[in-house]
Short mmCIF file of C-alpha atoms in Angstrom, two decimals:
data_model
loop_
_atom_site.label_atom_id
_atom_site.label_comp_id
_atom_site.label_asym_id
_atom_site.label_seq_id
_atom_site.Cartn_x
_atom_site.Cartn_y
_atom_site.Cartn_z
CA MET A 1 38.93 93.13 -3.91
CA LYS A 2 38.95 93.19 -0.13
CA ILE A 3 37.34 89.82 0.00
CA ARG A 4 39.85 88.39 -2.33
CA LYS A 5 42.77 89.69 -0.05
CA ILE A 6 41.13 88.17 2.93
CA ILE A 7 40.68 84.81 1.10
CA ALA A 8 44.41 84.92 0.06
CA VAL A 9 45.48 85.60 3.64
CA ILE A 10 43.29 82.77 5.01
CA MET A 11 44.64 80.37 2.39
CA ILE A 12 48.21 81.32 3.22
CA MET A 13 47.49 80.66 6.85
CA VAL A 14 45.80 77.30 6.17
CA MET A 15 48.79 76.13 4.04
CA ALA A 16 51.22 77.22 6.80
CA PHE A 17 49.24 75.24 9.31
CA ALA A 18 49.20 72.21 7.04
CA VAL A 19 52.98 72.31 6.78
CA ALA A 20 53.21 72.69 10.55
CA GLY A 21 50.93 69.61 10.92
CA CYS A 22 53.23 67.51 8.75
CA ASP A 23 56.21 68.31 10.97
CA GLN A 24 56.27 65.59 13.57
CA GLU A 25 58.99 67.25 15.60
CA ASN A 26 57.20 70.57 15.97
CA LYS A 27 55.48 70.21 19.27
CA GLN A 28 54.43 73.92 19.60
CA PRO A 29 52.60 74.91 16.49
CA THR A 30 52.35 78.71 16.49
CA ASP A 31 49.89 81.02 15.05
CA ASN A 32 52.64 82.62 13.03
CA GLY A 33 52.75 80.84 9.73
CA LYS A 34 56.00 82.49 8.58
CA LYS A 35 57.85 81.38 11.68
CA THR A 36 56.89 77.76 11.08
CA VAL A 37 58.16 77.75 7.63
CA VAL A 38 61.44 79.13 8.83
CA GLU A 39 61.75 76.45 11.47
CA ASN A 40 61.02 73.78 8.81
CA ASN A 41 63.88 75.04 6.71
CA THR A 42 66.30 74.87 9.61
CA GLU A 43 65.15 71.51 10.86
CA LYS A 44 65.07 69.65 7.58
CA PRO A 45 68.01 70.53 5.50
CA THR A 46 68.18 68.07 2.65
CA GLU A 47 71.66 66.74 3.39
CA GLU A 48 71.86 66.85 7.11
CA LYS A 49 73.23 63.75 8.70
CA ILE A 50 72.80 62.48 12.26
CA THR A 51 74.09 59.50 14.16
CA VAL A 52 71.41 57.27 15.75
CA LYS A 53 71.78 54.31 18.07
CA ILE A 54 69.92 51.29 16.81
CA TYR A 55 69.55 47.87 18.32
CA PHE A 56 70.07 44.43 16.82
CA PRO A 57 70.02 41.09 18.68
CA ASN A 58 73.16 39.06 18.74
CA SER A 59 73.03 36.08 16.46
CA ASP A 60 72.08 33.73 19.42
CA ALA A 61 69.35 36.01 20.50
CA THR A 62 70.50 36.36 24.09
CA LYS A 63 70.64 40.19 24.09
CA LEU A 64 70.28 43.36 22.04
CA VAL A 65 73.51 45.17 20.93
CA ALA A 66 73.49 48.88 20.26
CA VAL A 67 75.03 50.00 16.89
CA ASP A 68 75.80 53.58 15.97
CA LYS A 69 74.60 54.43 12.44
CA THR A 70 74.79 57.76 10.54
CA VAL A 71 71.63 58.40 8.65
CA LYS A 72 70.52 61.15 6.29
CA LEU A 73 67.59 63.25 7.39
CA ALA A 74 66.39 63.69 3.77
CA GLY A 75 62.73 64.75 4.12
CA THR A 76 62.13 62.68 7.12
CA THR A 77 62.25 62.76 10.91
CA LYS A 78 65.00 61.39 12.94
CA TYR A 79 62.61 58.76 14.39
CA LYS A 80 61.61 57.49 11.00
CA ALA A 81 65.23 57.58 9.90
CA ALA A 82 66.23 55.44 12.96
CA VAL A 83 63.53 52.79 12.23
CA ASP A 84 64.42 52.79 8.56
CA ALA A 85 68.01 52.08 9.44
CA LEU A 86 66.86 49.31 11.71
CA MET A 87 64.85 47.77 8.87
CA GLU A 88 67.80 47.91 6.52
CA GLY A 89 69.33 45.36 8.71
CA THR A 90 72.93 44.53 9.51
CA ASP A 91 75.75 42.74 7.63
CA ASP A 92 77.53 41.97 10.86
CA SER A 93 77.51 38.15 11.19
CA LYS A 94 77.51 38.41 14.95
CA LEU A 95 74.23 40.31 14.79
CA ALA A 96 70.77 39.35 13.46
CA THR A 97 68.29 41.30 11.32
CA VAL A 98 64.87 40.65 12.88
CA ILE A 99 62.37 42.79 10.91
CA PRO A 100 61.35 40.84 7.79
CA LYS A 101 62.62 42.39 4.53
CA GLN A 102 59.05 42.28 3.19
CA ALA A 103 57.61 44.53 5.88
CA LYS A 104 56.94 48.14 5.03
CA LEU A 105 57.16 51.01 7.48
CA LEU A 106 54.10 53.20 6.94
CA GLY A 107 55.13 55.93 9.32
CA VAL A 108 56.35 57.05 12.73
CA THR A 109 54.30 59.66 14.60
CA VAL A 110 55.14 61.13 18.09
CA ASN A 111 52.51 62.28 20.46
CA GLY A 112 53.82 63.50 23.74
CA ASP A 113 56.40 60.93 24.98
CA THR A 114 54.85 58.13 22.91
CA ALA A 115 55.99 57.08 19.39
CA ARG A 116 53.56 55.17 17.19
CA VAL A 117 55.31 52.96 14.69
CA ASP A 118 53.04 51.86 11.89
CA PHE A 119 53.85 48.84 9.70
CA ASP A 120 51.95 47.09 6.82
CA LYS A 121 50.69 43.50 7.29
CA GLY A 122 53.93 42.20 5.74
CA LEU A 123 55.51 42.52 9.30
CA VAL A 124 53.16 39.90 10.64
CA LYS A 125 52.85 37.76 7.47
CA HIS A 126 56.59 37.24 6.97
CA PHE A 127 57.62 36.97 10.62
CA ASN A 128 58.10 33.40 11.78
CA GLY A 129 57.31 34.17 15.43
CA GLY A 130 58.55 32.43 18.56
CA SER A 131 58.68 34.05 21.92
CA THR A 132 62.36 35.05 21.39
CA GLY A 133 61.73 36.26 17.87
CA GLU A 134 58.91 38.41 19.03
CA GLU A 135 60.69 39.69 22.10
CA PHE A 136 63.71 40.79 20.05
CA LEU A 137 61.68 42.25 17.14
CA VAL A 138 59.64 44.39 19.47
CA GLY A 139 62.60 44.99 21.74
CA SER A 140 64.80 46.33 18.86
CA ILE A 141 62.05 48.85 17.82
CA VAL A 142 61.25 49.94 21.30
CA ASN A 143 64.73 50.39 22.47
CA THR A 144 65.88 52.11 19.23
CA LEU A 145 63.22 54.75 19.63
CA THR A 146 63.50 55.16 23.39
CA GLU A 147 67.21 56.04 22.81
CA PHE A 148 65.85 59.43 21.99
CA PRO A 149 65.40 60.94 25.44
CA GLU A 150 62.05 62.54 24.72
CA ILE A 151 60.54 59.12 23.72
CA LYS A 152 59.49 57.09 26.76
CA LYS A 153 57.02 54.62 25.15
CA VAL A 154 56.52 52.97 21.79
CA GLN A 155 53.29 51.58 20.26
CA ILE A 156 53.59 49.32 17.31
CA THR A 157 50.51 49.32 15.08
CA ILE A 158 49.69 47.37 11.92
CA GLU A 159 48.11 49.54 9.17
CA GLY A 160 46.95 52.15 11.68
CA ARG A 161 45.46 49.67 14.14
CA ASN A 162 46.56 48.64 17.61
CA VAL A 163 47.14 44.87 17.67
CA TYR A 164 47.33 42.53 20.68
CA THR A 165 50.30 40.43 19.55
CA LEU A 166 52.42 39.92 16.45
CA LYS A 167 52.42 36.13 16.48
CA GLY A 168 50.54 35.14 19.69
CA HIS A 169 52.96 35.79 22.54
CA MET A 170 53.88 39.30 23.63
CA ASP A 171 51.01 41.74 24.48
CA ILE A 172 51.72 44.86 22.45
CA SER A 173 48.18 46.36 22.67
CA LYS A 174 49.50 49.16 24.88
CA PRO A 175 52.59 51.39 24.49
CA LEU A 176 55.74 49.71 25.77
CA GLY A 177 58.47 51.30 27.82
CA ARG A 178 62.13 50.59 27.30
CA MET A 179 62.82 46.88 27.49
CA THR A 180 65.88 46.65 29.66
CA GLU A 181 65.53 42.92 30.16
CA VAL A 182 66.76 42.22 26.65
CA LEU A 183 69.72 44.54 26.97
CA LYS A 184 71.62 42.45 29.55
CA MET B 1 -26.94 -29.56 22.33
CA LYS B 2 -27.11 -25.71 22.13
CA LYS B 3 -26.24 -25.44 25.90
CA LEU B 4 -23.25 -27.66 25.42
CA TRP B 5 -22.03 -25.55 22.50
CA CYS B 6 -22.48 -22.45 24.60
CA LYS B 7 -20.44 -23.98 27.46
CA LEU B 8 -17.74 -25.08 25.11
CA LEU B 9 -17.53 -21.62 23.54
CA ILE B 10 -17.34 -19.94 26.95
CA MET B 11 -14.67 -22.38 28.02
CA VAL B 12 -12.58 -21.78 24.82
CA CYS B 13 -12.97 -18.01 25.37
CA CYS B 14 -11.84 -18.37 28.94
CA VAL B 15 -8.83 -20.45 27.93
CA VAL B 16 -7.82 -18.04 25.16
CA GLY B 17 -8.43 -15.07 27.47
CA LEU B 18 -6.26 -16.71 30.28
CA MET B 19 -3.52 -17.53 27.85
CA GLY B 20 -3.68 -13.99 26.68
CA VAL B 21 -3.47 -12.60 30.22
CA SER B 22 -0.66 -14.94 31.10
CA TYR B 23 1.15 -14.52 27.82
CA VAL B 24 1.57 -10.71 27.96
CA PRO B 25 3.70 -10.44 31.21
CA ALA B 26 5.82 -13.38 30.05
CA GLN B 27 6.87 -11.30 27.09
CA ALA B 28 7.67 -8.27 29.21
CA ALA B 29 9.99 -10.30 31.42
CA VAL B 30 12.49 -10.80 28.65
CA VAL B 31 14.59 -13.48 30.18
CA ASN B 32 14.20 -15.19 33.55
CA HIS B 33 17.70 -15.70 34.89
CA THR B 34 18.35 -18.60 37.37
CA LEU B 35 21.54 -18.82 39.24
CA ASN B 36 23.47 -22.01 38.69
CA TYR B 37 27.06 -21.17 39.71
CA PHE B 38 28.86 -19.45 42.54
CA HIS B 39 32.54 -18.92 43.18
CA TYR B 40 34.72 -16.56 45.10
CA ASN B 41 38.47 -16.07 45.36
CA THR B 42 40.98 -13.44 46.49
CA TYR B 43 43.87 -12.10 44.47
CA LYS B 44 46.54 -9.37 44.34
CA ASP B 45 46.61 -6.73 41.57
CA GLY B 46 49.63 -5.17 39.85
CA ASP B 47 49.98 -2.61 42.64
CA GLY B 48 50.02 -5.36 45.29
CA ARG B 49 46.42 -4.59 46.51
CA ASN B 50 44.19 -7.42 47.71
CA TRP B 51 40.84 -7.94 46.04
CA VAL B 52 37.90 -10.35 46.49
CA ARG B 53 36.17 -11.50 43.43
CA ILE B 54 32.64 -12.91 43.63
CA GLU B 55 31.14 -14.67 40.58
CA MET B 56 27.47 -15.50 40.25
CA GLY B 57 26.78 -17.66 37.21
CA MET B 58 23.36 -18.01 35.54
CA ASN B 59 21.67 -19.85 32.66
CA LYS B 60 21.24 -16.78 30.40
CA GLY B 61 23.04 -13.62 29.34
CA ASN B 62 21.90 -9.98 29.04
CA LEU B 63 21.43 -9.52 32.75
CA GLU B 64 20.21 -6.19 33.93
CA TYR B 65 21.42 -5.09 37.36
CA GLU B 66 21.61 -2.08 39.67
CA VAL B 67 24.39 -1.29 42.12
CA SER B 68 23.52 0.80 45.15
CA GLN B 69 24.79 1.83 48.55
CA ASN B 70 22.46 2.49 51.48
CA PRO B 71 23.78 5.57 53.21
CA ASP B 72 22.32 4.26 56.46
CA LYS B 73 24.30 1.01 56.12
CA PRO B 74 27.72 2.10 54.97
CA PHE B 75 29.14 -1.36 55.52
CA GLN B 76 26.90 -2.89 52.77
CA LEU B 77 27.14 -3.09 48.98
CA VAL B 78 23.82 -3.93 47.42
CA VAL B 79 23.42 -5.36 43.87
CA LYS B 80 19.90 -5.98 42.54
CA LEU B 81 19.77 -8.62 39.69
CA ASN B 82 16.70 -7.97 37.63
CA ASN B 83 14.41 -10.96 36.72
CA THR B 84 16.61 -13.39 38.50
CA ASN B 85 16.00 -16.39 40.70
CA ARG B 86 18.35 -17.62 43.38
CA GLY B 87 18.03 -21.16 42.01
CA ASP B 88 20.23 -23.63 44.04
CA VAL B 89 22.70 -21.12 45.31
CA LYS B 90 22.61 -20.79 49.12
CA LYS B 91 20.94 -17.89 50.84
CA ASN B 92 23.93 -16.95 53.12
CA ILE B 93 27.47 -17.37 51.93
CA GLY B 94 30.57 -16.70 53.99
CA LEU B 95 33.42 -14.81 52.19
CA ASP B 96 37.04 -14.18 52.80
CA ARG B 97 36.37 -12.13 55.99
CA LYS B 98 39.32 -9.78 55.38
CA ILE B 99 37.63 -7.67 52.72
CA ALA B 100 34.12 -9.00 52.62
CA ARG B 101 32.46 -10.92 55.41
CA TYR B 102 29.48 -12.53 53.85
CA MET B 103 26.78 -12.22 51.21
CA THR B 104 23.07 -12.78 51.44
CA LEU B 105 20.78 -13.46 48.48
CA LYS B 106 17.08 -12.65 48.74
CA ASN B 107 14.34 -12.97 46.20
CA ASP B 108 12.43 -9.73 45.85
CA HIS B 109 9.39 -10.25 43.59
CA ARG B 110 10.90 -10.99 40.22
CA ASP B 111 14.36 -9.76 41.18
CA MET B 112 17.10 -11.00 43.44
CA VAL B 113 19.06 -8.73 45.80
CA ALA B 114 22.68 -9.60 46.68
CA THR B 115 23.81 -7.78 49.94
CA ILE B 116 27.59 -7.99 50.55
CA ALA B 117 28.80 -7.02 54.07
CA VAL B 118 32.28 -5.45 53.86
CA THR B 119 34.77 -4.99 56.63
CA ASP B 120 35.19 -1.28 56.36
CA ASN B 121 33.01 1.55 55.34
CA LEU B 122 32.30 1.11 51.71
CA GLU B 123 33.78 4.53 51.03
CA ASP B 124 37.09 3.08 51.89
CA HIS B 125 36.82 0.30 49.41
CA GLU B 126 37.15 0.44 45.66
CA TYR B 127 34.76 -1.95 43.91
CA LYS B 128 33.56 -2.74 40.43
CA VAL B 129 30.65 -4.80 39.11
CA TYR B 130 30.41 -6.17 35.62
CA THR B 131 29.06 -9.10 33.66
CA ALA B 132 31.31 -11.74 32.07
CA GLU B 133 30.60 -13.91 29.09
CA VAL B 134 30.49 -17.72 29.09
CA ASP B 135 34.08 -19.06 29.71
CA LYS B 136 34.07 -22.54 28.06
CA LYS B 137 37.64 -23.19 28.84
CA ASN B 138 37.15 -22.75 32.63
CA ARG B 139 33.66 -24.23 32.45
CA LYS B 140 32.06 -21.02 33.69
CA PRO B 141 28.67 -19.79 32.64
CA TYR B 142 27.56 -16.24 31.95
CA ARG B 143 28.34 -14.40 35.21
CA LEU B 144 27.75 -11.29 37.18
CA VAL B 145 31.18 -10.36 38.82
CA ILE B 146 31.60 -8.25 41.86
CA GLU B 147 35.18 -7.21 42.81
CA ILE B 148 35.92 -5.46 45.98
CA ALA B 149 39.46 -4.06 46.92
CA ALA B 150 40.81 -4.03 50.42
CA ASP B 151 41.15 -0.27 50.35
CA LYS B 152 40.50 2.73 48.06
CA GLY B 153 44.09 2.51 46.89
CA SER B 154 45.71 5.28 44.99
CA VAL B 155 44.20 6.68 41.82
CA ASN B 156 47.77 6.77 40.78
CA LYS B 157 48.00 4.32 37.80
CA ALA B 158 51.38 5.43 36.52
CA VAL B 159 54.30 3.13 36.54
CA GLY B 160 58.00 3.46 36.20
CA ASP B 161 59.54 6.89 35.51
CA GLU B 162 56.02 8.26 34.76
CA ARG B 163 55.07 7.86 38.35
CA LEU B 164 54.93 11.29 39.99
CA ASP B 165 54.17 12.52 43.52
CA GLY B 166 52.00 15.46 44.40
CA VAL B 167 49.91 15.93 41.32
CA GLU B 168 47.03 13.63 42.38
CA GLY B 169 43.77 15.65 42.78
CA HIS B 170 45.16 18.85 41.23
CA THR B 171 43.75 20.42 38.12
CA VAL B 172 46.16 21.48 35.43
CA VAL B 173 45.25 23.48 32.32
CA ILE B 174 47.56 22.52 29.37
CA ASP B 175 47.66 24.98 26.47
CA PRO B 176 49.20 23.48 23.27
CA GLY B 177 50.52 26.62 21.50
CA HIS B 178 48.95 27.84 18.21
CA GLY B 179 46.79 25.35 16.19
CA GLY B 180 44.32 25.25 13.28
CA THR B 181 44.79 28.25 10.97
CA ASP B 182 47.72 29.41 13.09
CA THR B 183 50.67 27.09 12.37
CA GLY B 184 52.95 28.85 14.86
CA ALA B 185 56.63 28.95 13.73
CA ILE B 186 57.73 26.75 10.91
CA GLY B 187 61.23 25.12 10.97
CA PRO B 188 63.72 24.90 8.00
CA SER B 189 62.43 21.39 7.19
CA ARG B 190 58.82 22.64 7.34
CA VAL B 191 58.01 21.05 10.79
CA LYS B 192 55.12 23.10 12.14
CA GLU B 193 55.10 24.38 15.73
CA LYS B 194 51.31 23.67 16.23
CA ASN B 195 51.85 19.92 15.61
CA ILE B 196 54.71 19.55 18.00
CA THR B 197 53.12 21.45 20.75
CA LEU B 198 49.97 19.30 20.52
CA LYS B 199 51.98 15.99 20.60
CA ILE B 200 53.95 17.10 23.70
CA SER B 201 50.81 18.51 25.39
CA GLN B 202 48.82 15.31 24.78
CA ASP B 203 51.74 13.25 26.37
CA VAL B 204 51.80 15.62 29.41
CA ALA B 205 48.03 15.24 29.77
CA ARG B 206 48.24 11.40 29.63
CA ILE B 207 51.06 11.26 32.24
CA LEU B 208 49.31 13.74 34.60
CA GLN B 209 46.05 11.82 34.33
CA LEU B 210 47.80 8.46 35.09
CA ASN B 211 49.01 10.13 38.20
CA GLY B 212 45.58 11.13 39.27
CA ALA B 213 45.53 14.84 38.17
CA ASN B 214 42.63 16.46 36.33
CA VAL B 215 43.74 17.83 33.10
CA VAL B 216 41.94 20.46 31.01
CA MET B 217 43.26 20.98 27.44
CA THR B 218 42.65 24.33 25.74
CA ARG B 219 42.64 22.29 22.50
CA ASP B 220 43.02 18.50 21.97
CA THR B 221 43.11 18.46 18.17
CA ASP B 222 44.51 20.75 15.39
CA VAL B 223 42.06 23.59 15.79
CA ASP B 224 41.91 27.20 16.67
CA VAL B 225 40.56 27.58 20.23
CA TYR B 226 38.29 30.50 19.36
CA GLY B 227 37.62 29.66 15.73
CA PRO B 228 39.36 29.89 12.34
CA ASN B 229 41.05 33.34 11.47
CA ALA B 230 39.97 34.90 14.74
CA THR B 231 41.77 37.99 15.92
CA ASP B 232 44.75 37.30 18.11
CA LYS B 233 42.92 38.75 21.11
CA GLN B 234 39.91 36.45 20.61
CA GLU B 235 42.18 33.42 20.18
CA LEU B 236 44.43 34.10 23.14
CA GLN B 237 41.54 35.18 25.38
CA ALA B 238 39.77 31.92 24.57
CA ARG B 239 42.72 30.00 25.89
CA VAL B 240 42.77 32.07 29.02
CA ASN B 241 38.97 31.63 29.42
CA VAL B 242 39.32 27.80 29.38
CA ALA B 243 41.19 28.05 32.64
CA ARG B 244 38.67 30.70 33.98
CA ARG B 245 35.80 28.22 33.30
CA HIS B 246 37.44 25.73 35.73
CA PRO B 247 37.53 27.50 39.16
CA ASP B 248 39.41 24.42 40.53
CA ALA B 249 42.23 24.86 38.07
CA ASP B 250 45.57 25.20 39.91
CA ILE B 251 48.07 26.10 37.11
CA PHE B 252 48.18 27.04 33.44
CA VAL B 253 50.93 25.59 31.37
CA SER B 254 51.36 26.75 27.77
CA ILE B 255 53.69 24.68 25.60
CA HIS B 256 55.46 26.20 22.56
CA CYS B 257 58.47 25.92 20.26
CA ASN B 258 60.73 28.96 19.98
CA ALA B 259 61.96 30.61 16.86
CA PHE B 260 64.34 33.30 15.72
CA THR B 261 65.40 34.76 12.37
CA LYS B 262 68.82 33.32 12.65
CA SER B 263 69.11 29.51 12.86
CA SER B 264 71.92 29.85 15.36
CA ALA B 265 69.65 30.70 18.25
CA HIS B 266 69.13 27.56 20.37
CA GLY B 267 68.17 26.20 23.76
CA THR B 268 65.20 26.01 26.20
CA SER B 269 63.62 28.87 28.03
CA THR B 270 60.51 29.32 30.23
CA TYR B 271 58.47 32.49 30.60
CA TYR B 272 56.29 33.93 33.24
CA TYR B 273 54.44 37.21 33.91
CA GLY B 274 55.06 37.42 37.68
CA HIS B 275 51.68 38.02 39.41
CA SER B 276 53.20 36.12 42.27
CA SER B 277 56.29 34.24 43.20
CA ARG B 278 54.53 31.01 42.20
CA ASP B 279 54.75 31.95 38.56
CA SER B 280 58.55 32.08 38.51
CA MET B 281 58.67 29.02 40.85
CA LEU B 282 56.63 26.96 38.52
CA SER B 283 58.72 28.21 35.51
CA GLN B 284 61.96 27.48 37.16
CA LEU B 285 61.08 23.95 38.36
CA ILE B 286 59.92 23.12 34.79
CA GLN B 287 62.94 24.77 33.17
CA ASN B 288 65.24 22.70 35.47
CA GLU B 289 63.67 19.47 34.43
CA MET B 290 63.66 20.36 30.76
CA VAL B 291 67.33 21.13 30.67
CA ALA B 292 68.14 18.04 32.63
CA ALA B 293 66.09 15.83 30.27
CA THR B 294 67.18 17.17 26.94
CA GLY B 295 70.66 18.52 27.60
CA LEU B 296 69.83 21.58 25.63
CA TYR B 297 71.29 25.01 26.31
CA ASP B 298 69.73 26.62 29.34
CA ARG B 299 68.47 30.06 28.35
CA GLY B 300 66.85 30.44 31.78
CA ILE B 301 63.53 31.81 32.87
CA HIS B 302 62.34 35.25 31.76
CA SER B 303 59.51 37.53 32.83
CA ALA B 304 57.64 38.64 29.81
CA ASN B 305 54.54 40.57 28.98
CA PHE B 306 52.84 37.54 27.17
CA TYR B 307 49.10 37.79 26.74
CA VAL B 308 48.11 34.25 28.14
CA LEU B 309 50.43 34.73 31.08
CA ARG B 310 49.45 38.27 32.02
CA ASN B 311 45.69 37.50 31.79
CA SER B 312 45.81 34.22 33.77
CA TRP B 313 44.22 34.22 37.18
CA ILE B 314 46.24 31.22 38.34
CA PRO B 315 49.98 30.62 38.28
CA ALA B 316 50.99 30.44 34.68
CA THR B 317 54.03 29.49 32.62
CA LEU B 318 54.97 29.29 28.95
CA VAL B 319 57.51 26.65 28.10
CA GLU B 320 59.60 27.30 24.91
CA THR B 321 60.80 23.74 24.50
CA ALA B 322 63.53 24.29 21.83
CA PHE B 323 64.13 26.38 18.67
CA ILE B 324 62.19 25.04 15.65
CA SER B 325 64.13 27.45 13.63
CA ASN B 326 67.44 25.76 14.50
CA PRO B 327 67.88 22.65 12.24
CA TYR B 328 69.34 20.40 14.92
CA GLU B 329 66.62 21.31 17.48
CA GLU B 330 63.88 21.12 14.81
CA ASN B 331 64.97 17.48 14.27
CA MET B 332 64.87 16.87 17.91
CA LEU B 333 61.37 18.36 18.25
CA ALA B 334 60.12 16.14 15.48
CA SER B 335 61.31 12.95 17.28
CA ALA B 336 58.73 11.02 19.25
CA ASP B 337 61.37 10.10 21.87
CA VAL B 338 62.38 13.70 22.41
CA GLN B 339 58.71 14.82 22.61
CA HIS B 340 58.14 12.17 25.26
CA ALA B 341 61.24 13.14 27.21
CA MET B 342 60.15 16.84 27.09
CA ALA B 343 56.58 15.86 28.23
CA LEU B 344 57.97 13.90 31.13
CA ALA B 345 60.18 16.72 32.11
CA ILE B 346 57.37 19.24 32.09
CA CYS B 347 55.34 16.75 34.35
CA LYS B 348 58.21 16.32 36.69
CA GLY B 349 58.46 20.13 37.02
CA ILE B 350 54.70 20.34 37.67
CA SER B 351 55.04 17.56 40.24
CA ASN B 352 57.86 19.42 41.94
CA TYR B 353 55.83 22.53 41.98
CA PHE B 354 52.83 20.81 43.69
CA ARG B 355 55.16 19.08 46.18
CA ARG B 356 56.58 22.48 47.12
CA VAL B 357 53.40 24.49 47.38
CA GLY B 358 51.30 21.69 48.83
CA ARG B 359 47.60 21.47 48.55
#
């Protein structure tokens, strides 16, 4: 009986840790499983809405323009919600949607001050390229995420792997800091 | 009688033997050339340079000859004509005296050696030696022709608006963007970036070469530089490596067509990484000429973290000629006239760069 109780306690602990591990925002996982669960409940209410600043290029691709968008945090992190909003695109005729509609976002993870944004191969396959196209596609993702003060760098990956370029121009093999040159 | 027979047999054997002996070398010496014509004249070429042309005619074709210079006698050009006899042509012949002073012909065993005394060190003359076929109209036999110019001249063979200063002797690496399995961007009328960049690059190479520059192309056909379906790192590094394999390379110029998701984006821009001020200088000078030549919207020069630029050890630039995703500019890019105007503009930018930085 004692052994069963010990196993049950261990299992509860393991589950609590697993939940804590899923939570991207939780930077200080604690040994106290109960506390983590409470935190999760407060950080991820099903209908909480936040306003994020996302970036779209203007239609002539001379600069990125910030757009405020209110997004639901339904079962997701604010980082993923922001990139999701970016991928939804814009109806504003003065702005351009740069991420191909066929691309899928596989996840956004944060480690320290660096966000890793993982896409499927559709991002590369359905993207036409061009130096300007690449600059603004990468710039819109990097600048949207670095809008969060705790994010300083962004690494774009394809199906979990670091890549050198999207279409042969910009080197994205290493995390990129905020791209101020496309904000002017 | 027996003795007579023996003597006859010996004689026949000797004759046959002698014939055999004499026959073999005759076959080895394919043709024995004998001079039967000599003529020289002076003329001006298209660049206004003076030349002397020496023609030595002979009875047969297929002459073998060797051209040599004696380092101890820098004022002499020596041409050896194999299996040739001087015939009736004089031993010593006076020439124009301004470029070449005289020529001596000397039989040397089976061959004949023509020595031409020139007025300056041979290093300062340009010369060519070639054979010419029978010219019935001008009643000239098969000839060996020796032409010597008054000076070295410029290697600059370009004419008209393609004539550029400052590029002679420099080595330029030209990188036609994309290629092979990588089409680059595709325009609304299905024009492929890889084909346009190759056409413009080949024209840039031609113009630079005419002006005496050495050109190294990362690709000269529709191929992947590394190989089909390579990773982007392998492919881009292969282009960078082309420049690294040429230690004398002065600059790296990558030629591309731009693209954007909206067709409204338009204009010309040039990118650099900024290892040194030369990168931006080269970019700006090309950008200026591009905008002047095409009249397209000037998007300016931009520093960018582009792989081929960042990894280049020499000043490097990436020219985004125009937007292939914009229907009007796609149409322009597909036009041979516009391609040529762009190529010439890039060359002028390169010329201005070398004029500014010097050797």
